């Protein structure tokens, strides 16, 4: 009797936790620490799915696994590489229904180990739990691939895997926190600000976008993936993936506002993606969260 009561209590607590972050589609995923998912130099790209990040969260992420596989034997820099992502339950049975979130059933992020390379693409759904995407890696070395999905009824979650691209890796760039969060990309001057920058609580991010030459506010942003923009945040080690959502979806600039929760203090890289004149531009930042 007592056991039943405890389990009901636990369920209630979990439901509450879900409700809180569930209202924001992918608000934040990922356990905060202890994911030992270090790249193994010998592992050929993604053949080993045992090292995949199992990120605990308020979703049913623990009941879902992803197998990342290359169609060929190995990944080479600057060559078309097809990756298959199979989504299964914990018994290996395909999960075949996915919610469309921000116009896609899967958002797929690729970053280099030093986070200097970022790519955000959308695999095609082949049915029966399998997605595929063809892309190119820019260099040799370690890359993290992250699949962001919402299996129907199971909540938003992300699954990731380190992949090795063959050849001699270029030198790693250092990831230094920036004090000035103003960047110029593709003729736009974009300034990131926070209402309060601290770990463990929800905060607001604002991207203010000007024309870099005229300093005039940009007011003609176009919807990108159904919203004013798309923001991805990763911890410095790429182990934690935060997916952030706009607070005002239909904005057109000069401000683009988002909400996120940094799970712990540390260094994070943030990519804001926006669209103007039919072209997407990506603005990166590195911040230290106290
Ligand atoms: Cu996407």
PDB file of C-alpha atoms and ligand atoms in Angstrom:
ATOM      1  CA  UNK A   1       0.000   0.000   0.000  1.00  0.00           C
ATOM      2  CA  UNK A   2       2.747   2.355   1.007  1.00  0.00           C
ATOM      3  CA  UNK A   3       4.692   1.580  -2.184  1.00  0.00           C
ATOM      4  CA  UNK A   4       1.702   2.445  -4.314  1.00  0.00           C
ATOM      5  CA  UNK A   5       1.290   5.745  -2.533  1.00  0.00           C
ATOM      6  CA  UNK A   6       4.930   6.617  -3.082  1.00  0.00           C
ATOM      7  CA  UNK A   7       4.776   5.746  -6.731  1.00  0.00           C
ATOM      8  CA  UNK A   8       1.672   7.879  -7.182  1.00  0.00           C
ATOM      9  CA  UNK A   9       3.454  10.725  -5.461  1.00  0.00           C
ATOM     10  CA  UNK A  10       6.455  10.303  -7.725  1.00  0.00           C
ATOM     11  CA  UNK A  11       4.258  10.242 -10.783  1.00  0.00           C
ATOM     12  CA  UNK A  12       2.575  13.412  -9.638  1.00  0.00           C
ATOM     13  CA  UNK A  13       5.927  15.066  -9.125  1.00  0.00           C
ATOM     14  CA  UNK A  14       7.069  14.026 -12.584  1.00  0.00           C
ATOM     15  CA  UNK A  15       3.869  15.286 -14.127  1.00  0.00           C
ATOM     16  CA  UNK A  16       4.367  18.609 -12.433  1.00  0.00           C
ATOM     17  CA  UNK A  17       7.893  18.791 -13.723  1.00  0.00           C
ATOM     18  CA  UNK A  18       6.645  17.967 -17.208  1.00  0.00           C
ATOM     19  CA  UNK A  19       3.959  20.577 -17.050  1.00  0.00           C
ATOM     20  CA  UNK A  20       6.435  23.254 -16.170  1.00  0.00           C
ATOM     21  CA  UNK A  21       8.775  22.786 -19.060  1.00  0.00           C
ATOM     22  CA  UNK A  22       6.292  21.035 -21.279  1.00  0.00           C
ATOM     23  CA  UNK A  23       4.670  24.286 -22.249  1.00  0.00           C
ATOM     24  CA  UNK A  24       7.884  25.308 -23.965  1.00  0.00           C
ATOM     25  CA  UNK A  25       8.443  22.710 -26.620  1.00  0.00           C
ATOM     26  CA  UNK A  26      12.056  21.936 -26.241  1.00  0.00           C
ATOM     27  CA  UNK A  27      12.827  24.282 -23.385  1.00  0.00           C
ATOM     28  CA  UNK A  28      15.767  22.375 -22.053  1.00  0.00           C
ATOM     29  CA  UNK A  29      16.984  18.895 -22.202  1.00  0.00           C
ATOM     30  CA  UNK A  30      19.707  17.020 -20.642  1.00  0.00           C
ATOM     31  CA  UNK A  31      21.106  15.878 -17.391  1.00  0.00           C
ATOM     32  CA  UNK A  32      23.494  18.310 -15.931  1.00  0.00           C
ATOM     33  CA  UNK A  33      26.514  16.195 -15.406  1.00  0.00           C
ATOM     34  CA  UNK A  34      28.129  12.850 -15.571  1.00  0.00           C
ATOM     35  CA  UNK A  35      27.471  12.030 -19.181  1.00  0.00           C
ATOM     36  CA  UNK A  36      30.586  10.193 -20.099  1.00  0.00           C
ATOM     37  CA  UNK A  37      30.401  10.483 -23.786  1.00  0.00           C
ATOM     38  CA  UNK A  38      33.950  11.363 -24.617  1.00  0.00           C
ATOM     39  CA  UNK A  39      34.933  10.990 -28.220  1.00  0.00           C
ATOM     40  CA  UNK A  40      36.893   7.871 -28.788  1.00  0.00           C
ATOM     41  CA  UNK A  41      39.514   8.378 -31.434  1.00  0.00           C
ATOM     42  CA  UNK A  42      39.311   4.799 -32.563  1.00  0.00           C
ATOM     43  CA  UNK A  43      35.554   4.719 -32.983  1.00  0.00           C
ATOM     44  CA  UNK A  44      34.709   5.204 -36.588  1.00  0.00           C
ATOM     45  CA  UNK A  45      31.988   7.697 -37.115  1.00  0.00           C
ATOM     46  CA  UNK A  46      28.971   6.747 -35.178  1.00  0.00           C
ATOM     47  CA  UNK A  47      29.228   3.020 -35.534  1.00  0.00           C
ATOM     48  CA  UNK A  48      29.012   2.600 -31.848  1.00  0.00           C
ATOM     49  CA  UNK A  49      25.767   3.742 -30.402  1.00  0.00           C
ATOM     50  CA  UNK A  50      26.558   2.623 -26.899  1.00  0.00           C
ATOM     51  CA  UNK A  51      28.158   5.951 -26.121  1.00  0.00           C
ATOM     52  CA  UNK A  52      25.087   7.891 -27.049  1.00  0.00           C
ATOM     53  CA  UNK A  53      23.998  10.506 -24.593  1.00  0.00           C
ATOM     54  CA  UNK A  54      20.996   9.454 -22.605  1.00  0.00           C
ATOM     55  CA  UNK A  55      19.754  12.704 -21.362  1.00  0.00           C
ATOM     56  CA  UNK A  56      17.490  12.597 -18.403  1.00  0.00           C
ATOM     57  CA  UNK A  57      14.797  15.180 -18.397  1.00  0.00           C
ATOM     58  CA  UNK A  58      11.159  15.580 -17.665  1.00  0.00           C
ATOM     59  CA  UNK A  59      10.354  13.843 -20.922  1.00  0.00           C
ATOM     60  CA  UNK A  60      10.456  10.126 -21.573  1.00  0.00           C
ATOM     61  CA  UNK A  61      13.938  10.508 -23.015  1.00  0.00           C
ATOM     62  CA  UNK A  62      15.142   7.544 -20.993  1.00  0.00           C
ATOM     63  CA  UNK A  63      12.734   5.268 -22.878  1.00  0.00           C
ATOM     64  CA  UNK A  64      13.986   6.331 -26.265  1.00  0.00           C
ATOM     65  CA  UNK A  65      17.248   5.491 -27.976  1.00  0.00           C
ATOM     66  CA  UNK A  66      18.773   6.679 -31.191  1.00  0.00           C
ATOM     67  CA  UNK A  67      21.154   4.784 -33.446  1.00  0.00           C
ATOM     68  CA  UNK A  68      23.317   6.975 -35.621  1.00  0.00           C
ATOM     69  CA  UNK A  69      24.927   5.220 -38.585  1.00  0.00           C
ATOM     70  CA  UNK A  70      26.865   6.242 -41.638  1.00  0.00           C
ATOM     71  CA  UNK A  71      25.753   4.811 -44.931  1.00  0.00           C
ATOM     72  CA  UNK A  72      29.398   4.321 -45.941  1.00  0.00           C
ATOM     73  CA  UNK A  73      32.326   2.935 -44.015  1.00  0.00           C
ATOM     74  CA  UNK A  74      33.681   6.235 -42.859  1.00  0.00           C
ATOM     75  CA  UNK A  75      33.182   9.956 -43.023  1.00  0.00           C
ATOM     76  CA  UNK A  76      35.689  12.029 -44.981  1.00  0.00           C
ATOM     77  CA  UNK A  77      35.998  15.814 -44.911  1.00  0.00           C
ATOM     78  CA  UNK A  78      34.145  17.704 -47.633  1.00  0.00           C
ATOM     79  CA  UNK A  79      32.475  14.648 -49.056  1.00  0.00           C
ATOM     80  CA  UNK A  80      28.798  13.870 -49.064  1.00  0.00           C
ATOM     81  CA  UNK A  81      28.077  11.782 -46.015  1.00  0.00           C
ATOM     82  CA  UNK A  82      24.715  10.164 -45.386  1.00  0.00           C
ATOM     83  CA  UNK A  83      23.732   9.609 -41.800  1.00  0.00           C
ATOM     84  CA  UNK A  84      20.810   7.448 -40.750  1.00  0.00           C
ATOM     85  CA  UNK A  85      19.161   8.017 -37.408  1.00  0.00           C
ATOM     86  CA  UNK A  86      16.920   5.247 -36.088  1.00  0.00           C
ATOM     87  CA  UNK A  87      14.672   6.109 -33.197  1.00  0.00           C
ATOM     88  CA  UNK A  88      13.649   3.180 -31.058  1.00  0.00           C
ATOM     89  CA  UNK A  89      12.176   2.415 -27.699  1.00  0.00           C
ATOM     90  CA  UNK A  90      14.396   0.847 -25.104  1.00  0.00           C
ATOM     91  CA  UNK A  91      13.599  -2.633 -26.392  1.00  0.00           C
ATOM     92  CA  UNK A  92      14.771  -1.707 -29.883  1.00  0.00           C
ATOM     93  CA  UNK A  93      11.281  -1.385 -31.367  1.00  0.00           C
ATOM     94  CA  UNK A  94      10.981   1.511 -33.840  1.00  0.00           C
ATOM     95  CA  UNK A  95       9.167   4.596 -32.652  1.00  0.00           C
ATOM     96  CA  UNK A  96       7.310   5.851 -35.684  1.00  0.00           C
ATOM     97  CA  UNK A  97       5.283   8.905 -34.734  1.00  0.00           C
ATOM     98  CA  UNK A  98       6.857  12.300 -34.241  1.00  0.00           C
ATOM     99  CA  UNK A  99       5.319  15.673 -33.586  1.00  0.00           C
ATOM    100  CA  UNK A 100       6.157  18.404 -36.025  1.00  0.00           C
ATOM    101  CA  UNK A 101       7.850  21.124 -33.980  1.00  0.00           C
ATOM    102  CA  UNK A 102       8.898  24.319 -35.685  1.00  0.00           C
ATOM    103  CA  UNK A 103       7.904  22.842 -39.019  1.00  0.00           C
ATOM    104  CA  UNK A 104      10.110  19.733 -38.711  1.00  0.00           C
ATOM    105  CA  UNK A 105       9.929  16.272 -37.210  1.00  0.00           C
ATOM    106  CA  UNK A 106      13.629  16.308 -36.494  1.00  0.00           C
ATOM    107  CA  UNK A 107      16.073  19.156 -36.048  1.00  0.00           C
ATOM    108  CA  UNK A 108      19.651  18.012 -36.453  1.00  0.00           C
ATOM    109  CA  UNK A 109      22.614  19.964 -35.152  1.00  0.00           C
ATOM    110  CA  UNK A 110      26.235  19.228 -36.024  1.00  0.00           C
ATOM    111  CA  UNK A 111      29.100  20.882 -34.147  1.00  0.00           C
ATOM    112  CA  UNK A 112      32.829  20.381 -34.148  1.00  0.00           C
ATOM    113  CA  UNK A 113      34.396  19.473 -30.831  1.00  0.00           C
ATOM    114  CA  UNK A 114      35.657  23.024 -30.333  1.00  0.00           C
ATOM    115  CA  UNK A 115      32.205  24.357 -31.335  1.00  0.00           C
ATOM    116  CA  UNK A 116      33.724  26.494 -34.088  1.00  0.00           C
ATOM    117  CA  UNK A 117      31.628  24.677 -36.696  1.00  0.00           C
ATOM    118  CA  UNK A 118      27.831  24.695 -36.443  1.00  0.00           C
ATOM    119  CA  UNK A 119      25.268  23.297 -38.817  1.00  0.00           C
ATOM    120  CA  UNK A 120      21.499  22.993 -38.387  1.00  0.00           C
ATOM    121  CA  UNK A 121      19.790  20.740 -40.903  1.00  0.00           C
ATOM    122  CA  UNK A 122      16.646  18.653 -41.234  1.00  0.00           C
ATOM    123  CA  UNK A 123      16.762  14.938 -41.949  1.00  0.00           C
ATOM    124  CA  UNK A 124      13.994  13.360 -44.019  1.00  0.00           C
ATOM    125  CA  UNK A 125      11.662  10.961 -42.312  1.00  0.00           C
ATOM    126  CA  UNK A 126      11.672   7.604 -44.090  1.00  0.00           C
ATOM    127  CA  UNK A 127       9.085   5.987 -41.855  1.00  0.00           C
ATOM    128  CA  UNK A 128       9.424   3.213 -39.304  1.00  0.00           C
ATOM    129  CA  UNK A 129      11.468   5.419 -37.008  1.00  0.00           C
ATOM    130  CA  UNK A 130      14.244   6.121 -39.487  1.00  0.00           C
ATOM    131  CA  UNK A 131      15.503   9.500 -40.610  1.00  0.00           C
ATOM    132  CA  UNK A 132      18.308  10.157 -43.075  1.00  0.00           C
ATOM    133  CA  UNK A 133      20.288  13.206 -44.000  1.00  0.00           C
ATOM    134  CA  UNK A 134      23.165  13.876 -46.365  1.00  0.00           C
ATOM    135  CA  UNK A 135      25.685  16.487 -45.345  1.00  0.00           C
ATOM    136  CA  UNK A 136      29.375  17.310 -45.392  1.00  0.00           C
ATOM    137  CA  UNK A 137      31.804  17.726 -42.548  1.00  0.00           C
ATOM    138  CA  UNK A 138      34.250  20.590 -43.154  1.00  0.00           C
ATOM    139  CA  UNK A 139      37.351  18.997 -41.634  1.00  0.00           C
ATOM    140  CA  UNK A 140      38.638  15.844 -40.042  1.00  0.00           C
ATOM    141  CA  UNK A 141      38.155  15.394 -36.325  1.00  0.00           C
ATOM    142  CA  UNK A 142      35.413  14.884 -33.786  1.00  0.00           C
ATOM    143  CA  UNK A 143      31.912  16.165 -34.362  1.00  0.00           C
ATOM    144  CA  UNK A 144      28.859  15.919 -32.221  1.00  0.00           C
ATOM    145  CA  UNK A 145      25.560  15.271 -33.923  1.00  0.00           C
ATOM    146  CA  UNK A 146      22.365  16.018 -32.044  1.00  0.00           C
ATOM    147  CA  UNK A 147      18.885  14.904 -33.045  1.00  0.00           C
ATOM    148  CA  UNK A 148      16.114  16.987 -31.530  1.00  0.00           C
ATOM    149  CA  UNK A 149      12.797  15.157 -31.642  1.00  0.00           C
ATOM    150  CA  UNK A 150       9.404  14.933 -30.028  1.00  0.00           C
ATOM    151  CA  UNK A 151       8.134  11.346 -30.306  1.00  0.00           C
ATOM    152  CA  UNK A 152       4.374  11.704 -30.079  1.00  0.00           C
ATOM    153  CA  UNK A 153       3.206  11.559 -26.492  1.00  0.00           C
ATOM    154  CA  UNK A 154       6.730  11.349 -25.087  1.00  0.00           C
ATOM    155  CA  UNK A 155       7.801  14.975 -24.955  1.00  0.00           C
ATOM    156  CA  UNK A 156      10.686  16.847 -26.518  1.00  0.00           C
ATOM    157  CA  UNK A 157      14.114  15.291 -26.198  1.00  0.00           C
ATOM    158  CA  UNK A 158      17.501  15.230 -27.818  1.00  0.00           C
ATOM    159  CA  UNK A 159      19.828  12.360 -28.612  1.00  0.00           C
ATOM    160  CA  UNK A 160      23.425  12.775 -29.561  1.00  0.00           C
ATOM    161  CA  UNK A 161      26.512  10.958 -30.699  1.00  0.00           C
ATOM    162  CA  UNK A 162      30.152  11.804 -31.335  1.00  0.00           C
ATOM    163  CA  UNK A 163      31.346  11.035 -34.829  1.00  0.00           C
ATOM    164  CA  UNK A 164      34.858  10.839 -36.177  1.00  0.00           C
ATOM    165  CA  UNK A 165      35.717  12.283 -39.555  1.00  0.00           C
ATOM    166  CA  UNK A 166      38.835  10.637 -40.973  1.00  0.00           C
ATOM    167  CA  UNK A 167      42.120  12.437 -41.420  1.00  0.00           C
ATOM    168  CA  UNK A 168      44.344  14.764 -39.465  1.00  0.00           C
ATOM    169  CA  UNK A 169      42.262  17.031 -37.228  1.00  0.00           C
ATOM    170  CA  UNK A 170      42.928  20.748 -37.433  1.00  0.00           C
ATOM    171  CA  UNK A 171      44.079  22.514 -34.292  1.00  0.00           C
ATOM    172  CA  UNK A 172      41.282  23.114 -31.810  1.00  0.00           C
ATOM    173  CA  UNK A 173      40.141  26.675 -31.399  1.00  0.00           C
ATOM    174  CA  UNK A 174      39.778  27.798 -27.836  1.00  0.00           C
ATOM    175  CA  UNK A 175      36.332  28.639 -26.519  1.00  0.00           C
ATOM    176  CA  UNK A 176      36.720  31.935 -24.709  1.00  0.00           C
ATOM    177  CA  UNK A 177      33.814  33.649 -22.979  1.00  0.00           C
ATOM    178  CA  UNK A 178      33.086  36.989 -24.588  1.00  0.00           C
ATOM    179  CA  UNK A 179      32.484  40.189 -22.713  1.00  0.00           C
ATOM    180  CA  UNK A 180      31.035  42.102 -25.632  1.00  0.00           C
ATOM    181  CA  UNK A 181      28.034  40.363 -27.079  1.00  0.00           C
ATOM    182  CA  UNK A 182      27.780  42.383 -30.276  1.00  0.00           C
ATOM    183  CA  UNK A 183      28.596  40.590 -33.505  1.00  0.00           C
ATOM    184  CA  UNK A 184      28.526  41.569 -37.130  1.00  0.00           C
ATOM    185  CA  UNK A 185      27.381  38.814 -39.473  1.00  0.00           C
ATOM    186  CA  UNK A 186      26.297  39.224 -43.100  1.00  0.00           C
ATOM    187  CA  UNK A 187      25.913  42.976 -42.734  1.00  0.00           C
ATOM    188  CA  UNK A 188      23.839  42.738 -39.574  1.00  0.00           C
ATOM    189  CA  UNK A 189      24.978  43.913 -36.179  1.00  0.00           C
ATOM    190  CA  UNK A 190      23.441  41.657 -33.575  1.00  0.00           C
ATOM    191  CA  UNK A 191      23.621  42.309 -29.849  1.00  0.00           C
ATOM    192  CA  UNK A 192      22.668  39.625 -27.363  1.00  0.00           C
ATOM    193  CA  UNK A 193      21.499  40.595 -23.886  1.00  0.00           C
ATOM    194  CA  UNK A 194      19.973  38.797 -20.915  1.00  0.00           C
ATOM    195  CA  UNK A 195      17.584  40.031 -18.270  1.00  0.00           C
ATOM    196  CA  UNK A 196      19.677  38.202 -15.683  1.00  0.00           C
ATOM    197  CA  UNK A 197      22.452  35.810 -16.510  1.00  0.00           C
ATOM    198  CA  UNK A 198      22.434  33.034 -13.970  1.00  0.00           C
ATOM    199  CA  UNK A 199      22.193  29.267 -13.794  1.00  0.00           C
ATOM    200  CA  UNK A 200      19.212  27.230 -12.773  1.00  0.00           C
ATOM    201  CA  UNK A 201      16.428  29.617 -13.598  1.00  0.00           C
ATOM    202  CA  UNK A 202      14.541  30.614 -16.651  1.00  0.00           C
ATOM    203  CA  UNK A 203      15.799  33.771 -18.242  1.00  0.00           C
ATOM    204  CA  UNK A 204      15.112  35.945 -21.247  1.00  0.00           C
ATOM    205  CA  UNK A 205      17.522  36.369 -24.114  1.00  0.00           C
ATOM    206  CA  UNK A 206      17.138  39.274 -26.470  1.00  0.00           C
ATOM    207  CA  UNK A 207      18.816  39.609 -29.839  1.00  0.00           C
ATOM    208  CA  UNK A 208      18.731  43.172 -31.142  1.00  0.00           C
ATOM    209  CA  UNK A 209      19.394  43.350 -34.856  1.00  0.00           C
ATOM    210  CA  UNK A 210      20.596  46.415 -36.758  1.00  0.00           C
ATOM    211  CA  UNK A 211      21.927  47.032 -40.185  1.00  0.00           C
ATOM    212  CA  UNK A 212      25.681  47.092 -39.582  1.00  0.00           C
ATOM    213  CA  UNK A 213      26.330  49.929 -42.019  1.00  0.00           C
ATOM    214  CA  UNK A 214      23.438  52.293 -41.346  1.00  0.00           C
ATOM    215  CA  UNK A 215      22.822  51.234 -37.698  1.00  0.00           C
ATOM    216  CA  UNK A 216      19.128  51.280 -38.521  1.00  0.00           C
ATOM    217  CA  UNK A 217      16.994  48.688 -36.742  1.00  0.00           C
ATOM    218  CA  UNK A 218      16.162  45.651 -38.856  1.00  0.00           C
ATOM    219  CA  UNK A 219      12.384  45.296 -38.906  1.00  0.00           C
ATOM    220  CA  UNK A 220      11.881  42.915 -41.778  1.00  0.00           C
ATOM    221  CA  UNK A 221      13.016  39.608 -40.349  1.00  0.00           C
ATOM    222  CA  UNK A 222      11.187  36.744 -41.969  1.00  0.00           C
ATOM    223  CA  UNK A 223       9.854  33.715 -40.166  1.00  0.00           C
ATOM    224  CA  UNK A 224      12.474  31.010 -39.940  1.00  0.00           C
ATOM    225  CA  UNK A 225      11.047  27.583 -39.133  1.00  0.00           C
ATOM    226  CA  UNK A 226       7.787  29.272 -38.261  1.00  0.00           C
ATOM    227  CA  UNK A 227       9.205  31.756 -35.779  1.00  0.00           C
ATOM    228  CA  UNK A 228      11.271  34.926 -35.545  1.00  0.00           C
ATOM    229  CA  UNK A 229      14.382  32.842 -35.189  1.00  0.00           C
ATOM    230  CA  UNK A 230      15.924  29.709 -33.840  1.00  0.00           C
ATOM    231  CA  UNK A 231      18.411  29.535 -30.997  1.00  0.00           C
ATOM    232  CA  UNK A 232      20.621  26.620 -30.012  1.00  0.00           C
ATOM    233  CA  UNK A 233      22.697  26.545 -26.837  1.00  0.00           C
ATOM    234  CA  UNK A 234      25.347  23.980 -25.932  1.00  0.00           C
ATOM    235  CA  UNK A 235      27.646  23.613 -22.984  1.00  0.00           C
ATOM    236  CA  UNK A 236      31.317  24.096 -23.806  1.00  0.00           C
ATOM    237  CA  UNK A 237      31.851  20.332 -23.872  1.00  0.00           C
ATOM    238  CA  UNK A 238      28.808  19.844 -26.160  1.00  0.00           C
ATOM    239  CA  UNK A 239      27.294  17.408 -23.672  1.00  0.00           C
ATOM    240  CA  UNK A 240      24.271  19.490 -22.786  1.00  0.00           C
ATOM    241  CA  UNK A 241      21.901  20.727 -25.421  1.00  0.00           C
ATOM    242  CA  UNK A 242      19.420  23.437 -24.594  1.00  0.00           C
ATOM    243  CA  UNK A 243      16.820  24.178 -27.171  1.00  0.00           C
ATOM    244  CA  UNK A 244      15.409  27.591 -26.754  1.00  0.00           C
ATOM    245  CA  UNK A 245      12.165  29.073 -27.922  1.00  0.00           C
ATOM    246  CA  UNK A 246      10.940  32.466 -28.927  1.00  0.00           C
ATOM    247  CA  UNK A 247       8.660  34.246 -26.498  1.00  0.00           C
ATOM    248  CA  UNK A 248       7.096  36.280 -29.301  1.00  0.00           C
ATOM    249  CA  UNK A 249       7.002  33.956 -32.289  1.00  0.00           C
ATOM    250  CA  UNK A 250       5.738  36.378 -34.893  1.00  0.00           C
ATOM    251  CA  UNK A 251       8.167  39.239 -34.313  1.00  0.00           C
ATOM    252  CA  UNK A 252       9.976  40.747 -37.308  1.00  0.00           C
ATOM    253  CA  UNK A 253      12.727  42.646 -35.463  1.00  0.00           C
ATOM    254  CA  UNK A 254      14.630  44.561 -34.385  1.00  0.00           C
ATOM    255  CA  UNK A 255      14.279  42.450 -31.235  1.00  0.00           C
ATOM    256  CA  UNK A 256      14.006  38.673 -31.138  1.00  0.00           C
ATOM    257  CA  UNK A 257      13.229  37.343 -27.674  1.00  0.00           C
ATOM    258  CA  UNK A 258      13.744  33.843 -26.366  1.00  0.00           C
ATOM    259  CA  UNK A 259      13.657  31.976 -23.092  1.00  0.00           C
ATOM    260  CA  UNK A 260      16.074  29.401 -21.780  1.00  0.00           C
ATOM    261  CA  UNK A 261      17.403  27.882 -18.596  1.00  0.00           C
ATOM    262  CA  UNK A 262      21.110  27.287 -18.181  1.00  0.00           C
ATOM    263  CA  UNK A 263      21.303  24.122 -16.077  1.00  0.00           C
ATOM    264  CA  UNK A 264      24.509  25.028 -14.260  1.00  0.00           C
ATOM    265  CA  UNK A 265      27.198  27.670 -14.199  1.00  0.00           C
ATOM    266  CA  UNK A 266      29.859  27.403 -16.851  1.00  0.00           C
ATOM    267  CA  UNK A 267      30.698  28.340 -20.408  1.00  0.00           C
ATOM    268  CA  UNK A 268      28.061  27.991 -23.109  1.00  0.00           C
ATOM    269  CA  UNK A 269      27.982  28.662 -26.809  1.00  0.00           C
ATOM    270  CA  UNK A 270      24.857  30.229 -28.240  1.00  0.00           C
ATOM    271  CA  UNK A 271      23.850  30.373 -31.912  1.00  0.00           C
ATOM    272  CA  UNK A 272      21.039  32.649 -32.994  1.00  0.00           C
ATOM    273  CA  UNK A 273      19.610  32.020 -36.447  1.00  0.00           C
ATOM    274  CA  UNK A 274      17.468  34.547 -38.266  1.00  0.00           C
ATOM    275  CA  UNK A 275      16.232  35.143 -41.769  1.00  0.00           C
ATOM    276  CA  UNK A 276      16.071  38.267 -43.880  1.00  0.00           C
ATOM    277  CA  UNK A 277      15.587  38.583 -47.636  1.00  0.00           C
ATOM    278  CA  UNK A 278      15.286  34.829 -47.916  1.00  0.00           C
ATOM    279  CA  UNK A 279      18.676  34.224 -46.371  1.00  0.00           C
ATOM    280  CA  UNK A 280      19.416  32.662 -43.000  1.00  0.00           C
ATOM    281  CA  UNK A 281      22.249  34.128 -40.963  1.00  0.00           C
ATOM    282  CA  UNK A 282      23.769  32.535 -37.887  1.00  0.00           C
ATOM    283  CA  UNK A 283      25.283  34.566 -35.073  1.00  0.00           C
ATOM    284  CA  UNK A 284      27.476  32.809 -32.496  1.00  0.00           C
ATOM    285  CA  UNK A 285      28.294  33.897 -28.946  1.00  0.00           C
ATOM    286  CA  UNK A 286      30.238  32.412 -26.061  1.00  0.00           C
ATOM    287  CA  UNK A 287      29.019  33.331 -22.587  1.00  0.00           C
ATOM    288  CA  UNK A 288      30.070  32.481 -19.107  1.00  0.00           C
ATOM    289  CA  UNK A 289      27.093  31.826 -16.872  1.00  0.00           C
ATOM    290  CA  UNK A 290      27.939  32.573 -13.244  1.00  0.00           C
TER     291      UNK A 290
HETATM  292 CU1  LIG B   1      15.748  22.691 -37.124  1.00  0.00          CU
END
